Structures are given as C-alpha cells and as structure tokens.
C-alpha cells in the first residue's frame, strides 16, 4: 500500500473530495478539489438488504445476532464489531468480536472456496466489550477489550487452541491493533478522549507473552517527528496514558491498519485519520473533515479501517449516514457503500477475503438499534486489484 500525504481541500464535490498535493505541514495547500464519486462510481439504489452499492457489486447477509448462522449450530453473537479474514486452504475464515459487557468474546464463520458457509463457532468467551483488534502475521486474532484496564487476548481463528490473555501488552481501554513485521512491533490505539498511541515490542517476534510497551511522544501539532518511551507500569495501576511526560494525546483512538511502513489510525473525537511513518518516525494527518471546505465532508464518524491490495483504505463510519468510505492513493475520499434504514447503528469490522474479491462488515445494531440486532454482511464485486 502506498504511503499517502493529504492536505486540506479548498473545495469539494457532493460525493467525493480530493485531499492531496504535499505534506500536511507544508505551507502550500492543495489545489481546489475536483468533484468525484471515487474509483467505483456513484452509489445505486438500496438493494434488498438496504445496502447502496456501486454498479457491479452485490451484498448478502451472512449472520444475524441471536440467530443461528445458516447451515450451522452456532448462534451469532450480539453487537458484532472488529473483524479480520484468514486463508483456510482454498477457503477462508472471518472472525468477529462481540462488543457487549459482560460476555463479549469473539466468533468465526468458515467459508469454502466458492464462498459457501461451512461452519461457525466461538473462539473467545468470558471477556468484556471486545471492540476491535488486529490480525497477526502468524495468523492469530488479537481481540481487544474496550474497558478501563482492559486486556488483549490472542485467539485462534480455527478455534482449536484456547485464547491467551496477553498481559504484557498493557491494561487500558484498548481499541485496535496492527502488526508491523518489519520493526517487529504491534501498534495499539486507546479509546478515550485523552488517549495515546502505543506500540508493543515483544521480546521474541511471534511470541506476545513478554516484551516492552511504549507510548508515542511528540509535540502538540498535527505533524512532525516522534519518539517512543517505555511505559513504566503496563498493568495500569496508574493509567498508562498518564505515566510518560510528553505522551501525545489522541481524541478517541479507533481502528488502525499497517502496510508498507505506515500505520494509519482513526480518532473519532475529532474525525481524523492519522498516518504514522514508521521508517521516517514522523506523524501527520491523512484526513480531517474540519478542514474540508466548500461542501459536506464525505467521511464522518471515523471508526474501523482496513486496506486493499490496490492501496485503498476503507474507513467505516460510526453514525452519520452509515457509509464505508474509500481513500485512494490518488487522495480521493468518497463513499463506497451506504447502509439505509439503520440510523441507530454503526458500521464495524471491515475485512477483505484473502483473494480481495469480498468485503465483510457488520451493522452492529441493525435496524433495531440494539446490540441484539447486529447483522453481518458480505459484499462481492470487482474490487481494484
């Protein structure tokens, strides 16, 4: 995935925006943004599932909270949240967290090579408010508790091995995780209004049982060089975000995604997408809706984020008009899909199948607006390769 550097758009079309040109901290701003609908074109009318998609794409319902996944004996969990896909022979597995407290945990759906559901099962139980998480290069799922002094649990997407609590990764209000195999670290976001951005350096890459938790230290601006400082007490007896002087604050850390030396992460309190350049050790903004002028910002309520092989970022919205928006390497920001008739919900868990032809996501509370109304979808179509 290409590293991108976005700037304020001085104009914006109704369906999309272009935010590009130079580094955020440059004195020069981007030229007026051209109107656009993104690489997939305009959204069509809502389909039978209430999903508005570009031409050539179709949706289907995979699972509903409180109901058995079709063809299996597993009852799909409430409030489906963060998710990821794993290759499974010719098929694949989609894992999904459950953001309820108590119980929480995570479940999984297995697919054949043709996309047929062949199984569903629980992979984590007895935890609290499992919100987002992240996939590791050794094919485990890090399920994160979004509660004060919450834990990270390393789980097996195949359900064969028992989940393991990873205490060394710190106790705080966890949101998402993203593995950086080049530097051998896992980045972590924190969902509080004065939260921090962390990285965990395991003693041995591939083994999360021990290591060092560090917090990002930087100035008060939105761009520039950063450093990392060790968190003295990862157990959080004193909140981890208050232990290191100069730790940079982020307003409600949400999803994060790593590719090609860059970790992108979102902050819901100020509706921003940030990018940390791990090679240069710098941070800057990739998207900020408050700096989009001349129209309505195309992306609001930023939350979970994932990436595709084309270099596109797909950012799910929490609230608003319930869209998944795409941010392209050409700096276009535009809706990819919209969920109609579910204003009391949020979009969660976007993840691509291993071959990149299917996108999975959930509407956490569905049409009912309650955690028992969650719906998990699949979108299939001509995604850019």
mmCIF file of C-alpha atoms in Angstrom:
data_model
loop_
_atom_site.group_PDB
_atom_site.id
_atom_site.type_symbol
_atom_site.label_atom_id
_atom_site.label_comp_id
_atom_site.label_asym_id
_atom_site.label_seq_id
_atom_site.Cartn_x
_atom_site.Cartn_y
_atom_site.Cartn_z
ATOM 1 C CA UNK A 1 0.000 0.000 0.000
ATOM 2 C CA UNK A 2 1.338 3.428 -0.926
ATOM 3 C CA UNK A 3 2.089 5.988 1.703
ATOM 4 C CA UNK A 4 -0.178 8.977 1.187
ATOM 5 C CA UNK A 5 0.087 12.613 2.250
ATOM 6 C CA UNK A 6 -3.173 14.553 2.273
ATOM 7 C CA UNK A 7 -3.912 18.227 2.659
ATOM 8 C CA UNK A 8 -6.897 20.444 3.205
ATOM 9 C CA UNK A 9 -9.307 20.533 0.291
ATOM 10 C CA UNK A 10 -10.328 24.058 -0.652
ATOM 11 C CA UNK A 11 -13.392 22.797 -2.496
ATOM 12 C CA UNK A 12 -15.344 19.597 -2.572
ATOM 13 C CA UNK A 13 -17.965 17.903 -4.689
ATOM 14 C CA UNK A 14 -21.088 16.426 -3.172
ATOM 15 C CA UNK A 15 -19.937 12.818 -3.437
ATOM 16 C CA UNK A 16 -16.204 12.922 -3.051
ATOM 17 C CA UNK A 17 -13.184 15.004 -2.230
ATOM 18 C CA UNK A 18 -9.589 15.152 -3.300
ATOM 19 C CA UNK A 19 -7.178 15.894 -0.468
ATOM 20 C CA UNK A 20 -3.683 15.828 -1.840
ATOM 21 C CA UNK A 21 -0.609 17.516 -3.064
ATOM 22 C CA UNK A 22 2.077 17.970 -0.431
ATOM 23 C CA UNK A 23 2.984 17.133 3.132
ATOM 24 C CA UNK A 24 0.455 18.317 5.686
ATOM 25 C CA UNK A 25 2.948 20.666 7.316
ATOM 26 C CA UNK A 26 3.864 22.279 4.007
ATOM 27 C CA UNK A 27 2.994 25.944 3.609
ATOM 28 C CA UNK A 28 1.366 25.183 0.274
ATOM 29 C CA UNK A 29 -2.158 23.837 0.193
ATOM 30 C CA UNK A 30 -3.710 21.590 -2.393
ATOM 31 C CA UNK A 31 -5.417 22.921 -5.483
ATOM 32 C CA UNK A 32 -9.229 23.050 -5.408
ATOM 33 C CA UNK A 33 -10.572 19.527 -5.185
ATOM 34 C CA UNK A 34 -12.426 18.156 -8.154
ATOM 35 C CA UNK A 35 -15.910 16.733 -7.636
ATOM 36 C CA UNK A 36 -15.969 12.979 -7.843
ATOM 37 C CA UNK A 37 -17.553 9.732 -6.775
ATOM 38 C CA UNK A 38 -14.382 7.740 -6.273
ATOM 39 C CA UNK A 39 -12.964 4.825 -8.252
ATOM 40 C CA UNK A 40 -16.153 2.752 -8.108
ATOM 41 C CA UNK A 41 -18.651 5.352 -9.270
ATOM 42 C CA UNK A 42 -21.912 6.538 -7.764
ATOM 43 C CA UNK A 43 -23.940 4.515 -5.276
ATOM 44 C CA UNK A 44 -27.046 2.869 -6.647
ATOM 45 C CA UNK A 45 -30.439 2.383 -5.048
ATOM 46 C CA UNK A 46 -30.667 0.300 -1.891
ATOM 47 C CA UNK A 47 -30.795 -3.442 -2.575
ATOM 48 C CA UNK A 48 -32.982 -5.976 -0.769
ATOM 49 C CA UNK A 49 -30.723 -5.724 2.300
ATOM 50 C CA UNK A 50 -30.783 -1.937 2.414
ATOM 51 C CA UNK A 51 -27.225 -1.620 1.068
ATOM 52 C CA UNK A 52 -26.449 1.023 -1.546
ATOM 53 C CA UNK A 53 -23.555 -0.147 -3.712
ATOM 54 C CA UNK A 54 -21.761 0.900 -6.907
ATOM 55 C CA UNK A 55 -22.641 -0.873 -10.147
ATOM 56 C CA UNK A 56 -21.354 -4.453 -10.362
ATOM 57 C CA UNK A 57 -21.424 -5.147 -6.605
ATOM 58 C CA UNK A 58 -23.866 -7.316 -4.689
ATOM 59 C CA UNK A 59 -24.497 -7.977 -0.987
ATOM 60 C CA UNK A 60 -25.736 -10.869 1.115
ATOM 61 C CA UNK A 61 -26.432 -11.374 4.808
ATOM 62 C CA UNK A 62 -24.029 -13.834 6.452
ATOM 63 C CA UNK A 63 -25.327 -13.817 10.014
ATOM 64 C CA UNK A 64 -27.736 -12.114 12.424
ATOM 65 C CA UNK A 65 -27.268 -11.668 16.167
ATOM 66 C CA UNK A 66 -29.287 -14.131 18.211
ATOM 67 C CA UNK A 67 -29.877 -16.417 15.229
ATOM 68 C CA UNK A 68 -28.023 -19.483 14.048
ATOM 69 C CA UNK A 69 -25.611 -18.857 11.227
ATOM 70 C CA UNK A 70 -27.368 -20.596 8.296
ATOM 71 C CA UNK A 71 -26.262 -24.217 7.950
ATOM 72 C CA UNK A 72 -24.532 -24.263 11.353
ATOM 73 C CA UNK A 73 -25.421 -24.740 15.019
ATOM 74 C CA UNK A 74 -23.659 -21.544 16.165
ATOM 75 C CA UNK A 75 -25.807 -18.620 17.333
ATOM 76 C CA UNK A 76 -24.214 -15.418 16.096
ATOM 77 C CA UNK A 77 -23.112 -13.080 18.862
ATOM 78 C CA UNK A 78 -24.593 -9.702 19.754
ATOM 79 C CA UNK A 79 -23.010 -6.397 18.729
ATOM 80 C CA UNK A 80 -20.540 -7.721 16.127
ATOM 81 C CA UNK A 81 -17.537 -5.407 15.928
ATOM 82 C CA UNK A 82 -13.916 -5.649 14.726
ATOM 83 C CA UNK A 83 -13.023 -8.454 12.337
ATOM 84 C CA UNK A 84 -10.428 -9.988 10.026
ATOM 85 C CA UNK A 85 -10.118 -12.728 7.383
ATOM 86 C CA UNK A 86 -7.750 -15.717 7.285
ATOM 87 C CA UNK A 87 -6.900 -18.104 4.465
ATOM 88 C CA UNK A 88 -8.130 -21.638 5.177
ATOM 89 C CA UNK A 89 -6.974 -23.997 2.447
ATOM 90 C CA UNK A 90 -8.971 -22.967 -0.622
ATOM 91 C CA UNK A 91 -11.469 -21.105 1.566
ATOM 92 C CA UNK A 92 -11.239 -18.584 4.378
ATOM 93 C CA UNK A 93 -12.433 -17.630 7.851
ATOM 94 C CA UNK A 94 -13.960 -14.345 9.021
ATOM 95 C CA UNK A 95 -13.605 -13.598 12.745
ATOM 96 C CA UNK A 96 -15.754 -11.052 14.554
ATOM 97 C CA UNK A 97 -15.664 -9.538 18.039
ATOM 98 C CA UNK A 98 -18.695 -9.052 20.284
ATOM 99 C CA UNK A 99 -18.843 -5.626 21.917
ATOM 100 C CA UNK A 100 -21.039 -6.471 24.893
ATOM 101 C CA UNK A 101 -20.242 -6.347 28.600
ATOM 102 C CA UNK A 102 -20.296 -8.835 30.212
ATOM 103 C CA UNK A 103 -19.716 -11.868 27.954
ATOM 104 C CA UNK A 104 -18.095 -10.206 24.932
ATOM 105 C CA UNK A 105 -15.673 -12.549 23.208
ATOM 106 C CA UNK A 106 -15.456 -13.399 19.518
ATOM 107 C CA UNK A 107 -16.835 -15.817 16.953
ATOM 108 C CA UNK A 108 -15.917 -17.011 13.482
ATOM 109 C CA UNK A 109 -17.520 -18.107 10.207
ATOM 110 C CA UNK A 110 -15.767 -20.532 7.856
ATOM 111 C CA UNK A 111 -16.233 -20.381 4.072
ATOM 112 C CA UNK A 112 -15.450 -22.821 1.250
ATOM 113 C CA UNK A 113 -13.530 -21.863 -1.866
ATOM 114 C CA UNK A 114 -16.836 -20.884 -3.502
ATOM 115 C CA UNK A 115 -17.872 -18.666 -0.602
ATOM 116 C CA UNK A 116 -20.405 -21.077 0.883
ATOM 117 C CA UNK A 117 -20.672 -21.058 4.680
ATOM 118 C CA UNK A 118 -19.334 -24.358 6.014
ATOM 119 C CA UNK A 119 -19.149 -23.689 9.752
ATOM 120 C CA UNK A 120 -19.370 -21.166 12.598
ATOM 121 C CA UNK A 121 -18.104 -21.320 16.159
ATOM 122 C CA UNK A 122 -16.894 -19.416 19.224
ATOM 123 C CA UNK A 123 -13.188 -18.569 19.566
ATOM 124 C CA UNK A 124 -13.235 -16.412 22.731
ATOM 125 C CA UNK A 125 -15.573 -16.309 25.746
ATOM 126 C CA UNK A 126 -15.796 -14.724 29.176
ATOM 127 C CA UNK A 127 -14.303 -11.342 28.263
ATOM 128 C CA UNK A 128 -15.742 -7.831 28.245
ATOM 129 C CA UNK A 129 -16.743 -5.472 25.456
ATOM 130 C CA UNK A 130 -14.436 -6.796 22.765
ATOM 131 C CA UNK A 131 -14.377 -3.934 20.318
ATOM 132 C CA UNK A 132 -11.698 -4.035 17.633
ATOM 133 C CA UNK A 133 -8.361 -5.822 17.456
ATOM 134 C CA UNK A 134 -5.967 -6.948 14.773
ATOM 135 C CA UNK A 135 -4.549 -9.804 12.750
ATOM 136 C CA UNK A 136 -1.014 -11.059 13.376
ATOM 137 C CA UNK A 137 1.405 -12.300 10.684
ATOM 138 C CA UNK A 138 1.309 -15.726 12.366
ATOM 139 C CA UNK A 139 -2.465 -15.900 11.803
ATOM 140 C CA UNK A 140 -3.914 -15.238 15.222
ATOM 141 C CA UNK A 141 -6.567 -12.669 16.122
ATOM 142 C CA UNK A 142 -5.866 -10.047 18.802
ATOM 143 C CA UNK A 143 -9.202 -9.295 20.450
ATOM 144 C CA UNK A 144 -9.165 -6.086 22.493
ATOM 145 C CA UNK A 145 -11.315 -5.171 25.494
ATOM 146 C CA UNK A 146 -12.656 -1.626 25.347
ATOM 147 C CA UNK A 147 -12.962 -1.162 29.116
ATOM 148 C CA UNK A 148 -10.800 0.575 31.699
ATOM 149 C CA UNK A 149 -7.753 -1.602 32.333
ATOM 150 C CA UNK A 150 -8.896 -3.965 29.604
ATOM 151 C CA UNK A 151 -6.731 -6.726 28.180
ATOM 152 C CA UNK A 152 -5.661 -8.018 24.773
ATOM 153 C CA UNK A 153 -6.488 -11.689 24.115
ATOM 154 C CA UNK A 154 -4.671 -13.680 21.457
ATOM 155 C CA UNK A 155 -7.117 -16.105 19.849
ATOM 156 C CA UNK A 156 -7.071 -18.910 17.308
ATOM 157 C CA UNK A 157 -9.351 -18.240 14.293
ATOM 158 C CA UNK A 158 -9.711 -22.012 13.818
ATOM 159 C CA UNK A 159 -10.920 -22.442 17.393
ATOM 160 C CA UNK A 160 -8.521 -25.320 18.059
ATOM 161 C CA UNK A 161 -6.351 -23.564 20.656
ATOM 162 C CA UNK A 162 -7.504 -21.801 23.796
ATOM 163 C CA UNK A 163 -7.293 -17.998 23.827
ATOM 164 C CA UNK A 164 -4.418 -16.478 25.833
ATOM 165 C CA UNK A 165 -4.513 -13.202 27.731
ATOM 166 C CA UNK A 166 -1.507 -11.053 26.824
ATOM 167 C CA UNK A 167 -0.856 -9.017 29.974
ATOM 168 C CA UNK A 168 2.427 -7.550 28.705
ATOM 169 C CA UNK A 169 0.527 -5.631 26.020
ATOM 170 C CA UNK A 170 -0.859 -3.363 28.706
ATOM 171 C CA UNK A 171 -4.085 -2.717 30.552
ATOM 172 C CA UNK A 172 -6.039 0.236 29.204
ATOM 173 C CA UNK A 173 -9.163 0.946 27.177
ATOM 174 C CA UNK A 174 -7.983 -0.962 24.125
ATOM 175 C CA UNK A 175 -9.448 -0.451 20.687
ATOM 176 C CA UNK A 176 -7.443 -1.793 17.748
ATOM 177 C CA UNK A 177 -4.095 -3.416 16.967
ATOM 178 C CA UNK A 178 -1.926 -3.563 13.853
ATOM 179 C CA UNK A 179 1.221 -5.663 13.428
ATOM 180 C CA UNK A 180 4.376 -4.247 11.841
ATOM 181 C CA UNK A 181 6.571 -7.226 10.877
ATOM 182 C CA UNK A 182 9.421 -5.020 9.632
ATOM 183 C CA UNK A 183 10.097 -3.480 13.023
ATOM 184 C CA UNK A 184 8.643 -6.404 14.974
ATOM 185 C CA UNK A 185 6.046 -4.348 16.871
ATOM 186 C CA UNK A 186 2.281 -4.188 17.331
ATOM 187 C CA UNK A 187 0.626 -0.751 17.306
ATOM 188 C CA UNK A 188 -2.298 -0.170 19.680
ATOM 189 C CA UNK A 189 -4.981 2.532 19.929
ATOM 190 C CA UNK A 190 -6.769 3.728 23.065
ATOM 191 C CA UNK A 191 -10.417 4.812 23.048
ATOM 192 C CA UNK A 192 -10.557 7.716 25.498
ATOM 193 C CA UNK A 193 -10.691 11.451 24.789
ATOM 194 C CA UNK A 194 -7.110 11.970 26.010
ATOM 195 C CA UNK A 195 -5.817 8.617 24.831
ATOM 196 C CA UNK A 196 -2.439 7.648 23.464
ATOM 197 C CA UNK A 197 -0.943 5.667 20.611
ATOM 198 C CA UNK A 198 1.185 2.711 21.717
ATOM 199 C CA UNK A 199 3.444 0.045 20.336
ATOM 200 C CA UNK A 200 4.357 -3.279 21.906
ATOM 201 C CA UNK A 201 7.819 -4.730 21.244
ATOM 202 C CA UNK A 202 7.728 -8.444 22.074
ATOM 203 C CA UNK A 203 10.923 -9.975 23.363
ATOM 204 C CA UNK A 204 10.655 -12.509 20.538
ATOM 205 C CA UNK A 205 8.683 -11.662 17.408
ATOM 206 C CA UNK A 206 5.789 -14.075 17.148
ATOM 207 C CA UNK A 207 5.535 -14.536 20.918
ATOM 208 C CA UNK A 208 3.461 -11.901 22.733
ATOM 209 C CA UNK A 209 3.963 -13.309 26.217
ATOM 210 C CA UNK A 210 6.645 -10.767 27.131
ATOM 211 C CA UNK A 211 8.024 -7.508 25.835
ATOM 212 C CA UNK A 212 8.016 -3.737 26.241
ATOM 213 C CA UNK A 213 5.012 -1.425 25.988
ATOM 214 C CA UNK A 214 5.878 2.018 24.621
ATOM 215 C CA UNK A 215 3.902 5.217 24.055
ATOM 216 C CA UNK A 216 4.323 7.755 21.261
ATOM 217 C CA UNK A 217 5.861 11.052 22.354
ATOM 218 C CA UNK A 218 5.521 14.126 20.140
ATOM 219 C CA UNK A 219 4.741 17.821 20.119
ATOM 220 C CA UNK A 220 1.285 19.334 20.249
ATOM 221 C CA UNK A 221 0.944 19.867 16.495
ATOM 222 C CA UNK A 222 -0.540 17.584 13.866
ATOM 223 C CA UNK A 223 2.725 16.670 12.165
ATOM 224 C CA UNK A 224 6.402 16.187 12.780
ATOM 225 C CA UNK A 225 8.965 13.796 14.239
ATOM 226 C CA UNK A 226 8.092 11.456 17.087
ATOM 227 C CA UNK A 227 9.846 9.218 19.571
ATOM 228 C CA UNK A 228 8.813 6.299 21.740
ATOM 229 C CA UNK A 229 9.100 5.983 25.522
ATOM 230 C CA UNK A 230 8.682 2.930 27.715
ATOM 231 C CA UNK A 231 5.522 2.757 29.806
ATOM 232 C CA UNK A 232 6.855 2.001 33.317
ATOM 233 C CA UNK A 233 3.819 0.065 34.541
ATOM 234 C CA UNK A 234 1.826 -1.660 31.748
ATOM 235 C CA UNK A 235 -0.526 -3.116 34.385
ATOM 236 C CA UNK A 236 -2.163 0.293 34.527
ATOM 237 C CA UNK A 237 -2.356 0.758 38.300
ATOM 238 C CA UNK A 238 -1.751 4.346 37.240
ATOM 239 C CA UNK A 239 -3.385 4.814 33.839
ATOM 240 C CA UNK A 240 -0.823 4.059 31.127
ATOM 241 C CA UNK A 241 -1.605 7.317 29.318
ATOM 242 C CA UNK A 242 -0.562 9.309 32.413
ATOM 243 C CA UNK A 243 2.785 7.642 33.077
ATOM 244 C CA UNK A 244 5.024 9.310 30.472
ATOM 245 C CA UNK A 245 5.561 13.056 30.258
ATOM 246 C CA UNK A 246 5.093 14.345 26.720
ATOM 247 C CA UNK A 247 2.957 11.434 25.514
ATOM 248 C CA UNK A 248 0.902 12.713 22.593
ATOM 249 C CA UNK A 249 -2.860 12.809 23.109
ATOM 250 C CA UNK A 250 -5.389 11.493 20.606
ATOM 251 C CA UNK A 251 -9.112 12.116 20.882
ATOM 252 C CA UNK A 252 -10.729 8.698 20.922
ATOM 253 C CA UNK A 253 -8.455 6.224 19.130
ATOM 254 C CA UNK A 254 -10.320 3.750 16.938
ATOM 255 C CA UNK A 255 -9.240 1.483 14.065
ATOM 256 C CA UNK A 256 -5.695 1.057 12.805
ATOM 257 C CA UNK A 257 -4.138 -0.613 9.769
ATOM 258 C CA UNK A 258 -0.494 -1.209 8.821
ATOM 259 C CA UNK A 259 1.007 -1.580 5.347
ATOM 260 C CA UNK A 260 4.303 -0.612 3.723
ATOM 261 C CA UNK A 261 5.982 1.186 6.613
ATOM 262 C CA UNK A 262 2.851 3.157 7.528
ATOM 263 C CA UNK A 263 0.263 2.709 10.258
ATOM 264 C CA UNK A 264 -2.998 4.534 9.661
ATOM 265 C CA UNK A 265 -5.323 5.059 12.610
ATOM 266 C CA UNK A 266 -8.527 6.976 13.259
ATOM 267 C CA UNK A 267 -9.681 9.241 16.078
ATOM 268 C CA UNK A 268 -13.423 9.627 16.467
ATOM 269 C CA UNK A 269 -13.445 12.680 18.753
ATOM 270 C CA UNK A 270 -12.091 14.958 16.019
ATOM 271 C CA UNK A 271 -12.936 12.808 12.971
ATOM 272 C CA UNK A 272 -9.379 12.406 11.770
ATOM 273 C CA UNK A 273 -7.308 9.767 10.015
ATOM 274 C CA UNK A 274 -3.648 9.852 11.040
ATOM 275 C CA UNK A 275 -0.615 8.253 9.462
ATOM 276 C CA UNK A 276 2.495 7.207 11.298
ATOM 277 C CA UNK A 277 5.505 6.760 9.007
ATOM 278 C CA UNK A 278 7.454 4.066 10.818
ATOM 279 C CA UNK A 279 10.506 4.403 8.579
ATOM 280 C CA UNK A 280 10.844 8.178 8.984
ATOM 281 C CA UNK A 281 9.404 8.213 12.513
ATOM 282 C CA UNK A 282 7.007 11.030 11.721
ATOM 283 C CA UNK A 283 3.294 11.545 12.148
ATOM 284 C CA UNK A 284 0.855 13.620 10.126
ATOM 285 C CA UNK A 285 -2.801 13.872 9.241
ATOM 286 C CA UNK A 286 -4.217 11.901 6.342
ATOM 287 C CA UNK A 287 -7.772 13.257 6.654
ATOM 288 C CA UNK A 288 -9.503 15.903 8.757
ATOM 289 C CA UNK A 289 -13.124 16.722 7.985
ATOM 290 C CA UNK A 290 -12.937 20.091 9.773
ATOM 291 C CA UNK A 291 -10.536 21.288 7.082
ATOM 292 C CA UNK A 292 -12.745 20.311 4.164
ATOM 293 C CA UNK A 293 -14.415 23.452 2.875
ATOM 294 C CA UNK A 294 -16.969 24.242 0.205
ATOM 295 C CA UNK A 295 -19.227 21.286 0.926
ATOM 296 C CA UNK A 296 -20.119 18.467 3.279
ATOM 297 C CA UNK A 297 -17.260 16.221 4.360
ATOM 298 C CA UNK A 298 -17.600 12.800 2.693
ATOM 299 C CA UNK A 299 -16.328 10.871 5.733
ATOM 300 C CA UNK A 300 -17.728 11.404 9.234
ATOM 301 C CA UNK A 301 -17.726 9.296 12.387
ATOM 302 C CA UNK A 302 -14.440 7.544 11.535
ATOM 303 C CA UNK A 303 -14.055 4.111 13.114
ATOM 304 C CA UNK A 304 -12.663 0.749 11.912
ATOM 305 C CA UNK A 305 -10.274 0.834 8.960
ATOM 306 C CA UNK A 306 -8.808 -1.751 6.599
ATOM 307 C CA UNK A 307 -6.851 -1.735 3.361
ATOM 308 C CA UNK A 308 -6.981 -3.455 -0.019
ATOM 309 C CA UNK A 309 -4.234 -4.681 -2.330
ATOM 310 C CA UNK A 310 -4.797 -1.636 -4.572
ATOM 311 C CA UNK A 311 -3.608 0.675 -1.803
ATOM 312 C CA UNK A 312 -7.109 1.937 -0.985
ATOM 313 C CA UNK A 313 -8.122 2.497 2.621
ATOM 314 C CA UNK A 314 -11.699 1.583 3.576
ATOM 315 C CA UNK A 315 -12.948 3.512 6.609
ATOM 316 C CA UNK A 316 -16.185 2.534 8.362
ATOM 317 C CA UNK A 317 -18.466 5.154 9.880
ATOM 318 C CA UNK A 318 -19.944 5.146 13.379
ATOM 319 C CA UNK A 319 -23.208 7.051 12.919
ATOM 320 C CA UNK A 320 -23.964 9.669 10.307
ATOM 321 C CA UNK A 321 -25.239 8.135 7.084
ATOM 322 C CA UNK A 322 -23.550 4.795 7.824
ATOM 323 C CA UNK A 323 -21.080 4.536 4.995
ATOM 324 C CA UNK A 324 -17.836 2.775 4.305
ATOM 325 C CA UNK A 325 -15.713 5.367 2.528
ATOM 326 C CA UNK A 326 -12.678 4.757 0.386
ATOM 327 C CA UNK A 327 -9.496 6.852 0.497
ATOM 328 C CA UNK A 328 -7.422 6.166 -2.589
ATOM 329 C CA UNK A 329 -3.678 6.580 -3.233
ATOM 330 C CA UNK A 330 -4.727 9.418 -5.582
ATOM 331 C CA UNK A 331 -6.132 11.191 -2.490
ATOM 332 C CA UNK A 332 -9.811 10.826 -3.398
ATOM 333 C CA UNK A 333 -12.211 10.387 -0.463
ATOM 334 C CA UNK A 334 -15.637 9.051 -1.430
ATOM 335 C CA UNK A 335 -18.419 6.697 -0.291
ATOM 336 C CA UNK A 336 -18.059 3.068 -1.316
ATOM 337 C CA UNK A 337 -21.312 1.827 0.241
ATOM 338 C CA UNK A 338 -24.141 3.080 2.434
ATOM 339 C CA UNK A 339 -26.500 1.220 4.760
ATOM 340 C CA UNK A 340 -30.040 2.660 4.706
ATOM 341 C CA UNK A 341 -32.630 2.466 7.468
ATOM 342 C CA UNK A 342 -30.232 1.730 10.351
ATOM 343 C CA UNK A 343 -29.576 5.144 11.869
ATOM 344 C CA UNK A 344 -29.219 3.699 15.374
ATOM 345 C CA UNK A 345 -26.279 1.516 14.380
ATOM 346 C CA UNK A 346 -22.640 1.770 13.315
ATOM 347 C CA UNK A 347 -20.529 0.013 10.692
ATOM 348 C CA UNK A 348 -17.879 -2.329 12.084
ATOM 349 C CA UNK A 349 -15.347 -5.000 11.181
ATOM 350 C CA UNK A 350 -14.481 -4.335 7.512
ATOM 351 C CA UNK A 351 -12.135 -7.034 6.202
ATOM 352 C CA UNK A 352 -11.327 -8.486 2.788
ATOM 353 C CA UNK A 353 -11.277 -12.153 1.875
ATOM 354 C CA UNK A 354 -7.760 -13.381 1.040
ATOM 355 C CA UNK A 355 -8.365 -13.055 -2.703
ATOM 356 C CA UNK A 356 -9.655 -9.489 -2.316
ATOM 357 C CA UNK A 357 -12.994 -10.116 -4.055
ATOM 358 C CA UNK A 358 -15.255 -9.982 -0.986
ATOM 359 C CA UNK A 359 -15.602 -7.406 1.771
ATOM 360 C CA UNK A 360 -17.114 -8.410 5.114
ATOM 361 C CA UNK A 361 -18.544 -5.959 7.636
ATOM 362 C CA UNK A 362 -21.293 -5.659 10.215
ATOM 363 C CA UNK A 363 -24.019 -3.250 11.174
ATOM 364 C CA UNK A 364 -23.528 -3.541 14.912
ATOM 365 C CA UNK A 365 -27.123 -2.871 15.971
ATOM 366 C CA UNK A 366 -29.012 -3.317 12.707
ATOM 367 C CA UNK A 367 -32.498 -1.930 12.226
ATOM 368 C CA UNK A 368 -33.463 -2.376 15.889
ATOM 369 C CA UNK A 369 -30.768 -0.115 17.291
ATOM 370 C CA UNK A 370 -29.938 -2.686 19.977
ATOM 371 C CA UNK A 371 -26.950 -4.997 20.423
ATOM 372 C CA UNK A 372 -29.190 -7.991 19.730
ATOM 373 C CA UNK A 373 -29.947 -6.679 16.243
ATOM 374 C CA UNK A 374 -26.499 -6.974 14.685
ATOM 375 C CA UNK A 375 -26.178 -8.032 11.038
ATOM 376 C CA UNK A 376 -23.021 -9.243 9.295
ATOM 377 C CA UNK A 377 -22.772 -8.770 5.534
ATOM 378 C CA UNK A 378 -20.649 -9.783 2.576
ATOM 379 C CA UNK A 379 -20.152 -7.530 -0.448
ATOM 380 C CA UNK A 380 -18.837 -9.125 -3.626
ATOM 381 C CA UNK A 381 -17.711 -7.417 -6.780
ATOM 382 C CA UNK A 382 -14.906 -6.010 -8.950
ATOM 383 C CA UNK A 383 -12.650 -4.528 -6.285
ATOM 384 C CA UNK A 384 -9.493 -2.924 -7.624
ATOM 385 C CA UNK A 385 -6.519 -5.262 -7.537
#
